[in-house]
Short mmCIF file of C-alpha atoms and ligand atoms in Angstrom, two decimals:
data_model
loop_
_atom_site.label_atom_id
_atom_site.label_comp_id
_atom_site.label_asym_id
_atom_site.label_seq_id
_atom_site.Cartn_x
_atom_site.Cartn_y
_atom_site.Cartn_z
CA UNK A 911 96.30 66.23 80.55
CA UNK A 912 99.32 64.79 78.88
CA UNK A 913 102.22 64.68 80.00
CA UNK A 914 103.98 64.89 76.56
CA UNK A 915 101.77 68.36 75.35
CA UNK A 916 104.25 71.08 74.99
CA UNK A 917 103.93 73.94 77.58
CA UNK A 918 101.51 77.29 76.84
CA UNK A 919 102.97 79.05 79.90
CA UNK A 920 106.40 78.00 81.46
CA UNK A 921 108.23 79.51 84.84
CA UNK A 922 112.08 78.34 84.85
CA UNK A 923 113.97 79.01 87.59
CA UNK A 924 111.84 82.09 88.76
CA UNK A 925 113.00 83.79 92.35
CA UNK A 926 111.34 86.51 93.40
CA UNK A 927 111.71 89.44 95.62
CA UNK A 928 110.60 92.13 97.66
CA UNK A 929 113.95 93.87 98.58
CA UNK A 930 115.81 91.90 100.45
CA UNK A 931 112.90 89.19 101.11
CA UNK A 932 112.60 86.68 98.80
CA UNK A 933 109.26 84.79 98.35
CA UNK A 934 110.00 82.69 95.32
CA UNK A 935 113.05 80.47 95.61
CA UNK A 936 113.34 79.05 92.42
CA UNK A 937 110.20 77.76 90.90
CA UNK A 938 110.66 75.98 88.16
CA UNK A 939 106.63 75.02 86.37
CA UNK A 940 104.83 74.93 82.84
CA UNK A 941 101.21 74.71 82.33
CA UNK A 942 100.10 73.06 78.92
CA UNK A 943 97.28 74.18 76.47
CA UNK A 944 93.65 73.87 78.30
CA UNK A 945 95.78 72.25 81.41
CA UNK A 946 93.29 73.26 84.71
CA UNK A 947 95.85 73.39 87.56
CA UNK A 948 95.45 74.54 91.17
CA UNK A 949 97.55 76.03 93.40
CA UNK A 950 97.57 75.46 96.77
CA UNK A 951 99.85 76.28 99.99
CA UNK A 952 99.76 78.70 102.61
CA UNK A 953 99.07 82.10 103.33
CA UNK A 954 102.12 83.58 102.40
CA UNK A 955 103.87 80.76 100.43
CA UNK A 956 104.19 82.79 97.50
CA UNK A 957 100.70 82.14 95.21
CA UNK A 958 99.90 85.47 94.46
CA UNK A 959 103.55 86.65 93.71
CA UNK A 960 103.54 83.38 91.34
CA UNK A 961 100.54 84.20 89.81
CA UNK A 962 102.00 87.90 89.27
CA UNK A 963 105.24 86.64 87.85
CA UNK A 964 103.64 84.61 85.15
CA UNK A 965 101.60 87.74 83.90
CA UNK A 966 104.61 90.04 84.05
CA UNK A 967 103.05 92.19 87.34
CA UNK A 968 105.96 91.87 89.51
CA UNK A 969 109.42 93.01 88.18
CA UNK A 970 112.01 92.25 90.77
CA UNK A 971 112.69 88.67 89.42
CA UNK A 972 115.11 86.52 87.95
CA UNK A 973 114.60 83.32 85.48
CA UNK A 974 112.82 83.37 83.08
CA UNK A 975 108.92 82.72 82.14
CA UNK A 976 107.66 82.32 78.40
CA UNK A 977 104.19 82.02 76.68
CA UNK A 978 103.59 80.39 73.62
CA UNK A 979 107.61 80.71 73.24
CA UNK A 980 107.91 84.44 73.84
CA UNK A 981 109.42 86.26 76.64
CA UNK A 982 106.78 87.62 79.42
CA UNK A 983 108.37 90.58 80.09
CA UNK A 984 108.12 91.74 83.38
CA UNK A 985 106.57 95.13 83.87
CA UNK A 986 104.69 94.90 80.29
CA UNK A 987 101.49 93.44 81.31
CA UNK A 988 99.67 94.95 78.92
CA UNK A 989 101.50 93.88 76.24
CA UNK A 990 101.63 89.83 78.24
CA UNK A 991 97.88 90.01 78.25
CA UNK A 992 97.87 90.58 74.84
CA UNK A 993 99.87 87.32 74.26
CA UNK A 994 97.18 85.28 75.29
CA UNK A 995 97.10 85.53 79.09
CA UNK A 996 94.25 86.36 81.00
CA UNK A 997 94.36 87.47 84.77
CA UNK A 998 91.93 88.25 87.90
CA UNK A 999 93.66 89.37 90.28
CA UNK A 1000 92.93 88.32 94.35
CA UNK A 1001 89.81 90.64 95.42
CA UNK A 1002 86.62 91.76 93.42
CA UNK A 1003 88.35 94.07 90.74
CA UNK A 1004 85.43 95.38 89.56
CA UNK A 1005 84.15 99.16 88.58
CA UNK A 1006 81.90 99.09 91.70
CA UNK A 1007 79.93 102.39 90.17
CA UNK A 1008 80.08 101.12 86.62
CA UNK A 1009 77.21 98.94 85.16
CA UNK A 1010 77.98 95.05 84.37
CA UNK A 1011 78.22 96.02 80.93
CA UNK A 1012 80.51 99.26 80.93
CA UNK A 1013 82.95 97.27 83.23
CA UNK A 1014 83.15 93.97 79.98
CA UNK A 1015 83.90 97.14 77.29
CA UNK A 1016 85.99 98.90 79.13
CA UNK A 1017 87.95 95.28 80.05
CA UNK A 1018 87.68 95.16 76.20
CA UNK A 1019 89.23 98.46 75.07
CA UNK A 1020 92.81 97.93 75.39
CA UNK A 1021 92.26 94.18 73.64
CA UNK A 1022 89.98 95.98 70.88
CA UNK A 1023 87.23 93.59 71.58
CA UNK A 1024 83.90 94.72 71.89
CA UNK A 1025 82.21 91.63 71.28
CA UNK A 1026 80.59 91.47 74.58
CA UNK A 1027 77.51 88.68 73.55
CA UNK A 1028 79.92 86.40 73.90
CA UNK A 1029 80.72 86.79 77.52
CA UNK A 1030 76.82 87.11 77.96
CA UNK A 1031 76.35 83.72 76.03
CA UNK A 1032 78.96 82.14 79.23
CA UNK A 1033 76.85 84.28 81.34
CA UNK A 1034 73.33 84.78 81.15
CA UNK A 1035 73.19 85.96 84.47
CA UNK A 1036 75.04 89.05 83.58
CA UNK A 1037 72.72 89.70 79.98
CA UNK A 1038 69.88 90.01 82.52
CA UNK A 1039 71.65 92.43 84.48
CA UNK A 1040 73.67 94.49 82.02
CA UNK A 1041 72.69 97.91 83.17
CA UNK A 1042 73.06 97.32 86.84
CA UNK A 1043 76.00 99.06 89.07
CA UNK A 1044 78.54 96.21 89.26
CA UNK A 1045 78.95 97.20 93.08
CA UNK A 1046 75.31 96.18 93.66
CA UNK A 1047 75.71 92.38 92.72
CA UNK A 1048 76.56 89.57 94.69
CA UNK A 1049 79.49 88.66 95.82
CA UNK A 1050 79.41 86.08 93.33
CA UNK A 1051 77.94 87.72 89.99
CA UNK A 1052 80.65 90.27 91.19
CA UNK A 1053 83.69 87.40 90.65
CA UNK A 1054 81.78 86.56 87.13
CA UNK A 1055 81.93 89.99 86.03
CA UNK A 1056 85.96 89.93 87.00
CA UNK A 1057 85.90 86.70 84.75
CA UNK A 1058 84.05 87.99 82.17
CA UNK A 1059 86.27 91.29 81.63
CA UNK A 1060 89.27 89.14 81.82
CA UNK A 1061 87.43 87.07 78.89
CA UNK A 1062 87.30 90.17 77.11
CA UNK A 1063 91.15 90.17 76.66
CA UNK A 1064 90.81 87.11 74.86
CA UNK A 1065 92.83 84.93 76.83
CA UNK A 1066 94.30 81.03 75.72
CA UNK A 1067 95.28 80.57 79.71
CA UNK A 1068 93.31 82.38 82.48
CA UNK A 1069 95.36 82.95 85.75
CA UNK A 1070 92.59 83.21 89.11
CA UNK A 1071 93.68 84.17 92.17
CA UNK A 1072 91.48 82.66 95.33
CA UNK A 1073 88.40 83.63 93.30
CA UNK A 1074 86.15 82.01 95.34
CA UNK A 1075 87.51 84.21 98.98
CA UNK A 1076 84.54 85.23 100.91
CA UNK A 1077 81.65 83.80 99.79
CA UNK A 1078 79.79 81.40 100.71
CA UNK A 1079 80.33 77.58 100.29
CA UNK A 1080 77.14 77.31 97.64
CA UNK A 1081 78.28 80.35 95.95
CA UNK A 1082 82.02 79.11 96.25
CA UNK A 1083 81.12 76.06 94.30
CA UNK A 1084 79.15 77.81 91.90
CA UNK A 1085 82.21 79.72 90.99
CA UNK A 1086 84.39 76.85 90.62
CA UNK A 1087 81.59 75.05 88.25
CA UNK A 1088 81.17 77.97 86.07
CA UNK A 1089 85.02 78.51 85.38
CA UNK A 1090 85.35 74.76 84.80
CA UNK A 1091 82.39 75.01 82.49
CA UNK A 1092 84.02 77.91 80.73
CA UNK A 1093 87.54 76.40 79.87
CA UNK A 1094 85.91 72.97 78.42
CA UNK A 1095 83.43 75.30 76.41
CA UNK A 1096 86.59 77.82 75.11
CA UNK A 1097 88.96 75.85 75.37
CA UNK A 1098 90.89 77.61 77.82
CA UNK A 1099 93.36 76.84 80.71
CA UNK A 1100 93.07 77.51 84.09
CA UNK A 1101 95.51 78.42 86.67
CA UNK A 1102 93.42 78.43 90.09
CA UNK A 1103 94.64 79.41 93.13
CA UNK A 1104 92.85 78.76 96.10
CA UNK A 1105 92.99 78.02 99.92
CA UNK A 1106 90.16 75.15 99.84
CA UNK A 1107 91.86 71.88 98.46
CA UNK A 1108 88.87 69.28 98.90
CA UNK A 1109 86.01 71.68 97.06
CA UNK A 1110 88.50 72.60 94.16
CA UNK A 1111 89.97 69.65 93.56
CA UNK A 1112 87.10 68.53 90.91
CA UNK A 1113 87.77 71.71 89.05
CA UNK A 1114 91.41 70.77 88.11
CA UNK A 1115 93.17 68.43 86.49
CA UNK A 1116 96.42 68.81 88.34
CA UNK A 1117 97.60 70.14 92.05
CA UNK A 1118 100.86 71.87 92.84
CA UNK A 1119 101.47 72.61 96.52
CA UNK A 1120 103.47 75.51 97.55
CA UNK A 1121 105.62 75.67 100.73
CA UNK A 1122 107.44 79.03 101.64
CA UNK A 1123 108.62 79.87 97.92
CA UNK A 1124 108.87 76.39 96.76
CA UNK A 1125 106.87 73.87 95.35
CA UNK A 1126 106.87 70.29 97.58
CA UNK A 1127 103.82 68.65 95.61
CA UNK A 1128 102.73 68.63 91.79
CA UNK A 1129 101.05 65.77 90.27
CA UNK A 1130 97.35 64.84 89.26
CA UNK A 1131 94.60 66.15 91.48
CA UNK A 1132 93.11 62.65 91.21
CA UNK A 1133 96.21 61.21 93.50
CA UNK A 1134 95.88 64.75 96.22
CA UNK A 1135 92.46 63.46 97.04
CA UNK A 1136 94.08 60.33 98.33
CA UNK A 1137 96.73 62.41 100.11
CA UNK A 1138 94.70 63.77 102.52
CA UNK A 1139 98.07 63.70 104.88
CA UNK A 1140 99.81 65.80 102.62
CA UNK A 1141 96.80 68.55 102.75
CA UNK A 1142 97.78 68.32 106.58
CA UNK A 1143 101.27 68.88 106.13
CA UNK A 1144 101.01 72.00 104.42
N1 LIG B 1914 104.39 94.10 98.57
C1 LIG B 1914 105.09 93.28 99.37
N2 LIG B 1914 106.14 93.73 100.08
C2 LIG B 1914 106.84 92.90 100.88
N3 LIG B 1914 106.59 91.60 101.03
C3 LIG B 1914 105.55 91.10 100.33
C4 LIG B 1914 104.74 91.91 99.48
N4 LIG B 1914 103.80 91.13 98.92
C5 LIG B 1914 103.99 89.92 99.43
N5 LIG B 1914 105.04 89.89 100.27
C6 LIG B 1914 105.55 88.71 100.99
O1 LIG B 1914 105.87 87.70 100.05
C7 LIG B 1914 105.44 86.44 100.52
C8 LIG B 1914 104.51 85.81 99.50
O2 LIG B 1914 103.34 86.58 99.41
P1 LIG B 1914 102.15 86.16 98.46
O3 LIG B 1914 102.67 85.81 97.13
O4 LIG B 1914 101.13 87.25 98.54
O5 LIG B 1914 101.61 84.84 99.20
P2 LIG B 1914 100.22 84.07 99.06
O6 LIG B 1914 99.50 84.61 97.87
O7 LIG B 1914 100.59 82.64 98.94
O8 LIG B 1914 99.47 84.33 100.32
C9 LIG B 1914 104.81 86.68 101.88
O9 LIG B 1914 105.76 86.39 102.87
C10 LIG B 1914 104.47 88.14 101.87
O10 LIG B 1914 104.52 88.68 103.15
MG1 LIG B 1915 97.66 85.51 97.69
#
């Protein structure tokens, strides 16, 4: 993406804490409109309490992080959600006893959005099987349901935390095809964090590289593939 389009979703200066342990030191970030970025680092660098910043789901923070130009306030993720950003958490948060179906409407309630043909339209695969307990699909259709209910909040940027964790490599790129196929066909961003650089590097357009609360690496995924040393050194 360019360089010169303004920011959708912007971190400045954000440290974050648990108690006395701080596991962001100051990141300082800005994804622009339909920008697909990954995030990489280790376990522990402080992805997941990124990701949660930039939705509002951790509170003990300072800096500030805006979407659109508003606030994200933290604690309110409701209302952040409602701004425009979208969020699957790390796991399979799905209704494991629900159908496919009752899990998109009730992703849909708090967003007023019942139009669930449209998620079926992304994914077929979950039309066919709208009446099945979500807890009886792949691991797999089990991540597309998660995407699909966060669809349902009708987000402009869609946060994804190591979506494609325990599943197989087929599967794994399957997942990464279908949410790349999804923000060109919405128009979407995509913040992706995952733990596999080489097989999610031709999702993206862009790679940021996380080291113990900071970032050491952002720049277009294009030039990581060439840094194969700086993989290593993470
Ligand atoms: N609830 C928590 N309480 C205390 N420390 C936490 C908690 N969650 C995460 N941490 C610590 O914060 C750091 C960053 O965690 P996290 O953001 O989950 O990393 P990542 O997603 O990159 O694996 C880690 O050192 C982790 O141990
Ligand atoms: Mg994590």
């Amino acid at each position: 993406m360019e360089a010169a389009a303004p920011p959708l979703l912007e971190c400045r200066e954000v440290r974050a804490s648990y108690g006395a342990f701080q596991a962001l030191k100051g990141i300082s970030l800005a994804f622009a409109d339909r920008e697909r970025v990954g995030i990489f680092g280790h376990n522990g660098c402080g992805k997941s309490t990124l990701l949660n910043c930039c939705v509002g789901a951790h509170r003990e923070l300072s800096g500030a992080v805006s979407f659109a130009g508003q606030a994200v306030v933290p604690g309110e993720v409701h209302r952040n959600v409602k701004l425009g950003i979208g969020y699957v958490p790390q796991g399979r948060n799905v209704f494991k006893d629900l159908s496919v179906e009752r899990n998109l409407r009730i992703a849909g309630l708090m967003h007023e959005n019942e139009d669930v043909e449209s998620v079926y339209r992304l994914f077929p695969v979950l039309k066919a099987r709208r009446a099945q307990p979500a807890g009886t699909m792949s691991g797999g259709e089990q991540q597309m349901i998660a995407f699909g209910m966060a669809l349902m909040t009708r987000p402009r940027i869609l946060l994804l935390d190591e979506p494609t964790t325990g599943l197989s490599p087929v599967l794994a790129n399957m997942v990464l095809e279908t949410v790349t196929r999804i923000s060109a066909e919405i128009g979407i961003g995509i913040v992706l964090v995952e733990q596999n650089v080489s097989r999610t590097l031709k999702a993206i357009d862009r790679a940021v590289i996380m080291k113990m609360g900071r970032i050491i690496s952002d720049g277009p995924a294009a030039e990581l593939a060439d840094k194969k040393h700086l993989w290593e050194w993470f």
